[in-house]
Each structure stands twice: as structure tokens, then as C-alpha cells.
PDB file of C-alpha atoms in Angstrom:
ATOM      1  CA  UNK M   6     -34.485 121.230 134.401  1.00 43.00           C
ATOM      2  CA  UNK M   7     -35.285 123.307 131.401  1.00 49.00           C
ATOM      3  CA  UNK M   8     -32.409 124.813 129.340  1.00 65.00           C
ATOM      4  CA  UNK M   9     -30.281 121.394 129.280  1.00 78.00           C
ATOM      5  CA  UNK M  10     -30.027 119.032 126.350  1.00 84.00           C
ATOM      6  CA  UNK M  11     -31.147 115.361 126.793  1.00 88.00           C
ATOM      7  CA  UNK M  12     -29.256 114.103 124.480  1.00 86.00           C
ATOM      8  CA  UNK M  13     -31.278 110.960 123.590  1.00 82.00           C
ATOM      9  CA  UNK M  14     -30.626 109.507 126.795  1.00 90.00           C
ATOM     10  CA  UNK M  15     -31.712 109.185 130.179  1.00 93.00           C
ATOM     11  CA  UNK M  16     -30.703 111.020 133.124  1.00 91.00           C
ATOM     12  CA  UNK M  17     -28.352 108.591 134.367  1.00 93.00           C
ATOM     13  CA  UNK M  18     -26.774 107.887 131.023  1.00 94.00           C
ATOM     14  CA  UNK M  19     -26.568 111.628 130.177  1.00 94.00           C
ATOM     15  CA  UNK M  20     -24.647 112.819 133.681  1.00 93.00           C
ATOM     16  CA  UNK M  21     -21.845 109.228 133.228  1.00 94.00           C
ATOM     17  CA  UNK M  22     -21.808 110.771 129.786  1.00 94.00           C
ATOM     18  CA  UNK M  23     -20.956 114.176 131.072  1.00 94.00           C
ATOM     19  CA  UNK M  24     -19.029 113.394 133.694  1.00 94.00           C
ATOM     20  CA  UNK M  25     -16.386 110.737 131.240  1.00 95.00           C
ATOM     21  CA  UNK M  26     -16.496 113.503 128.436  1.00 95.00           C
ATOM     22  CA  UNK M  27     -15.070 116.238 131.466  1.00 96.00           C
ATOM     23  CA  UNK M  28     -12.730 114.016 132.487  1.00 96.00           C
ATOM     24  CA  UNK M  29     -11.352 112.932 129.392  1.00 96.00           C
ATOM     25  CA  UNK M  30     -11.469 116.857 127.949  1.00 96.00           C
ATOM     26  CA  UNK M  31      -9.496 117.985 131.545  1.00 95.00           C
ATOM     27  CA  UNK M  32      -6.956 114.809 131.021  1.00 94.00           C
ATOM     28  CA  UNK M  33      -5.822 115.536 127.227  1.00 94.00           C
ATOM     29  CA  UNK M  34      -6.955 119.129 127.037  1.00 92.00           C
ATOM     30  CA  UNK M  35      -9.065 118.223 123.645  1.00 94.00           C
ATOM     31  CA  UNK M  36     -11.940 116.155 122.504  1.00 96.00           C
ATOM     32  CA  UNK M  37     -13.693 115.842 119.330  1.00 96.00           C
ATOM     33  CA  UNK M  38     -17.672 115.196 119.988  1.00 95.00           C
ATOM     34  CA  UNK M  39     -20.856 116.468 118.455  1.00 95.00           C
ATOM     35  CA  UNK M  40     -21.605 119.765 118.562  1.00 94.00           C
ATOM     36  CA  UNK M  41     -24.706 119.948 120.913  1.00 93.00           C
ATOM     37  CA  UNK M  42     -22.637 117.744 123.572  1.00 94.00           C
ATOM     38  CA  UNK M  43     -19.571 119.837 123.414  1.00 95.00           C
ATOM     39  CA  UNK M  44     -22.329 122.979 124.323  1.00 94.00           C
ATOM     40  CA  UNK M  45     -22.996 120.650 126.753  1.00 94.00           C
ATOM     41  CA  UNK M  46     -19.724 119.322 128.163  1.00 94.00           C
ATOM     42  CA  UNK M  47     -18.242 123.554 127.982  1.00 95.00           C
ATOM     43  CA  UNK M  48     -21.243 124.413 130.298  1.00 93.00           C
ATOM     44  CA  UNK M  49     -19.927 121.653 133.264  1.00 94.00           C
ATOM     45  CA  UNK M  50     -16.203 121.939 132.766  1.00 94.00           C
ATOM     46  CA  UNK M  51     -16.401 125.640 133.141  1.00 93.00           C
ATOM     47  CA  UNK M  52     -18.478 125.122 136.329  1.00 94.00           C
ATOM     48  CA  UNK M  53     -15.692 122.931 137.438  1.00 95.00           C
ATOM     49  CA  UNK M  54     -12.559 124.900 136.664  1.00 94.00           C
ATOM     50  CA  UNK M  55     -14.339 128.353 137.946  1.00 93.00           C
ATOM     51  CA  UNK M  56     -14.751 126.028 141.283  1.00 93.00           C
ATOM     52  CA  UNK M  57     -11.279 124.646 141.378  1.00 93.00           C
ATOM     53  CA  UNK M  58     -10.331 128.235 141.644  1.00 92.00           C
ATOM     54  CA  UNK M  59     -11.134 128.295 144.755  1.00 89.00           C
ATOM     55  CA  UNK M  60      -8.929 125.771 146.064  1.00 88.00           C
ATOM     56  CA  UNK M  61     -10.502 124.981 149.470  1.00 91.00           C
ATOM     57  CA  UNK M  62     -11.422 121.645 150.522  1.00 95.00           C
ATOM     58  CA  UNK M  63     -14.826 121.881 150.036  1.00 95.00           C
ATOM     59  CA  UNK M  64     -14.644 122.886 146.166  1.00 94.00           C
ATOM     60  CA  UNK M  65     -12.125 119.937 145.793  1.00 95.00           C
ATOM     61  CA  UNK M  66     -14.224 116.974 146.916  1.00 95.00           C
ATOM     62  CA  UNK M  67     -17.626 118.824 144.934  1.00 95.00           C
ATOM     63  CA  UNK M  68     -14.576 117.846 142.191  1.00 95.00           C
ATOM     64  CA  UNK M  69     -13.521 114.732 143.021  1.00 95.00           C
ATOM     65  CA  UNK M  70     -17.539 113.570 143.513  1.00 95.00           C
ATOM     66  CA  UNK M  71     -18.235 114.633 139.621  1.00 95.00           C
ATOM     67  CA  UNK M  72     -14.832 113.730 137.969  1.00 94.00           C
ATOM     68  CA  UNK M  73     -13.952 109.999 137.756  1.00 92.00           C
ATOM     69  CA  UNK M  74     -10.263 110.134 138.292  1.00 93.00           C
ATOM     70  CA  UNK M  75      -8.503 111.812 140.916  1.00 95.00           C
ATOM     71  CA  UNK M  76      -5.465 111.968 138.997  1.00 95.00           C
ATOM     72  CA  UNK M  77      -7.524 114.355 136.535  1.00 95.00           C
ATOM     73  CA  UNK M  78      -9.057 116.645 139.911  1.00 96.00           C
ATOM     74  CA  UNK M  79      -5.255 117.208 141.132  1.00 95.00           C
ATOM     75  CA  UNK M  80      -4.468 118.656 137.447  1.00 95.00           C
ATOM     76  CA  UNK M  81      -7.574 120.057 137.492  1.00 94.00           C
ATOM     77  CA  UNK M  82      -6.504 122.447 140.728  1.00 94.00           C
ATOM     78  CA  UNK M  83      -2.423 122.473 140.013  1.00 93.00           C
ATOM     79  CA  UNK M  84      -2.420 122.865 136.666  1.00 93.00           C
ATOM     80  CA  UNK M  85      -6.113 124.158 135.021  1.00 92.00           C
ATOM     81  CA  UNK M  86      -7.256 126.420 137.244  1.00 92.00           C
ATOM     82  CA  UNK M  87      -3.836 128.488 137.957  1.00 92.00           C
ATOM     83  CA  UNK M  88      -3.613 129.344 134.476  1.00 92.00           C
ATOM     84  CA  UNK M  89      -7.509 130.673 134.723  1.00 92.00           C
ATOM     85  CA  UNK M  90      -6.608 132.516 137.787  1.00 89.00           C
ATOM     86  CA  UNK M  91      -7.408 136.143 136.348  1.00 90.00           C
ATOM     87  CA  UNK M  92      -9.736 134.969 133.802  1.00 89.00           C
ATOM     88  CA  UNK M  93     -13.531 135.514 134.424  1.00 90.00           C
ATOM     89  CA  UNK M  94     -14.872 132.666 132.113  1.00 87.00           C
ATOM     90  CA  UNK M  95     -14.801 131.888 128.380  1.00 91.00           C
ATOM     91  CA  UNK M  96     -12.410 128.680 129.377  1.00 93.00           C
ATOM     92  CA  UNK M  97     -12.888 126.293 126.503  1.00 94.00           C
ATOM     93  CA  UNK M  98     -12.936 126.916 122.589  1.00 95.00           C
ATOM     94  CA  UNK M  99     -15.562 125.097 120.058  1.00 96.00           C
ATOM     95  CA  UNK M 100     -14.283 124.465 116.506  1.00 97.00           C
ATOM     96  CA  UNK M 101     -16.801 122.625 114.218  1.00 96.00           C
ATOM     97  CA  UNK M 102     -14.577 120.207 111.751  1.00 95.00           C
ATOM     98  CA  UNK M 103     -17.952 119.755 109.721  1.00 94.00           C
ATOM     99  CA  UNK M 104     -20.262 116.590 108.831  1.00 95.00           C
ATOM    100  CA  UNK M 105     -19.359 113.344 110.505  1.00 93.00           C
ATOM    101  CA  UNK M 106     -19.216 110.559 107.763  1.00 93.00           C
ATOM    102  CA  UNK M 107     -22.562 107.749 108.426  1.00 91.00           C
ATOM    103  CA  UNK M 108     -25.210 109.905 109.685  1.00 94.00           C
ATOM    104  CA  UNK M 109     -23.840 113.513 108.915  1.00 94.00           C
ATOM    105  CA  UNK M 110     -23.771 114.561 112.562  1.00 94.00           C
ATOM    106  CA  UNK M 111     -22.001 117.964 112.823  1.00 96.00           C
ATOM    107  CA  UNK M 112     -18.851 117.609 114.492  1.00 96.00           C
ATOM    108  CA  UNK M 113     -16.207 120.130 116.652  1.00 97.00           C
ATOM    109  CA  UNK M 114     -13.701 119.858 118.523  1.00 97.00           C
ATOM    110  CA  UNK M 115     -13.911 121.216 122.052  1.00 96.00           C
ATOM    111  CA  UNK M 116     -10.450 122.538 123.857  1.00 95.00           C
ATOM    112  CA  UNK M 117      -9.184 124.495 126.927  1.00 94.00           C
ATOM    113  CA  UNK M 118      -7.821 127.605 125.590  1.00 88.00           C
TER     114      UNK M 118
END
């Protein structure tokens, strides 16, 4: 698949990776990661709120298959994507906080607007 990251992992690690870091980001509405996962992690949770807007049946288990709690999937279409409802994209925000102490990683913090 060319255009995605690998992320030093394989592809099984990479998409549990993904799907926690969604999850987590849709639960608390924040998370602080590196910056070429949060590019990473906007690209799938915008796929996932633009889906929960549709609010059939179909879109909601394609949710509930990638998102690991189902708690998270019912905010995610009662609370998420209602507020999104005349929005066309541009979902989540990316602030870089700067160098992460240890290894100097650049750091951001990644948040539904």
C-alpha cells in the first residue's frame, strides 16, 4: 500500500497500534504521540467519523470491527459525528509540543476540534 507509514513495525502491530491510538483519541478527545503517527492516526479517525455520519447499520459494525470498545463506537455516532454533521472534513487538529526528552522524537498532540 504505498502512501502509508510503517512505522517500524509490522502490519499486524501497526493496524492494533492504529486501531488502540483511535480508540483512545475518540474516548478522551486528545492524545499526545509522535508526529508521523498522529498523520497517521488523523488519516483513520477521519475515515471513521466521516462514516459514522452515516448512521446506518452497515457503517456502524465497519465501526465496531476497527474500534476496540463499543462504548467508544456509541460516542463515536451520538456524540462525534453529530457535531461533524455539516462539516466536510478537517476533523482533528495537530499541535507539535516539540522534542521528546531520550531520543528527541518530535512530539504533538492530536485532538478533535
Amino acid at each position: 500500500m504505498p502512501g502509508t507509514r510503517k512505522l517500524g513495525r509490522n502490519s499486524d502491530h501497526r493496524i492494533a497500534m492504529l486501531r488502540c491510538m483511535v480508540t483512545f483519541l475518540f474516548e478522551n478527545g486528545k492524545i499526545e504521540t509522535t508526529v508521523t503517527r498522529a498523520k497517521e492516526v488523523r488519516a483513520v479517525a477521519e475515515k471513521y467519523i466521516t462514516l459514522a455520519k452515516d448512521k446506518n447499520l452497515n457503517s456502524y459494525r465497519q465501526a465496531a470491527a476497527f474500534i476496540t470498545k463499543k462504548s467508544v463506537v456509541a460516542k463515536l455516532f451520538d456524540e462525534i459525528a453529530p457535531k461533524y454533521a455539516d462539516v466536510k472534513g478537517g476533523y482533528t487538529r495537530i499541535s507539535k509540543t516539540g522534542p521528546r526528552r531520550g531520543d528527541a522524537a518530535e512530539m504533538c498532540i492530536i485532538e478533535l476540534i
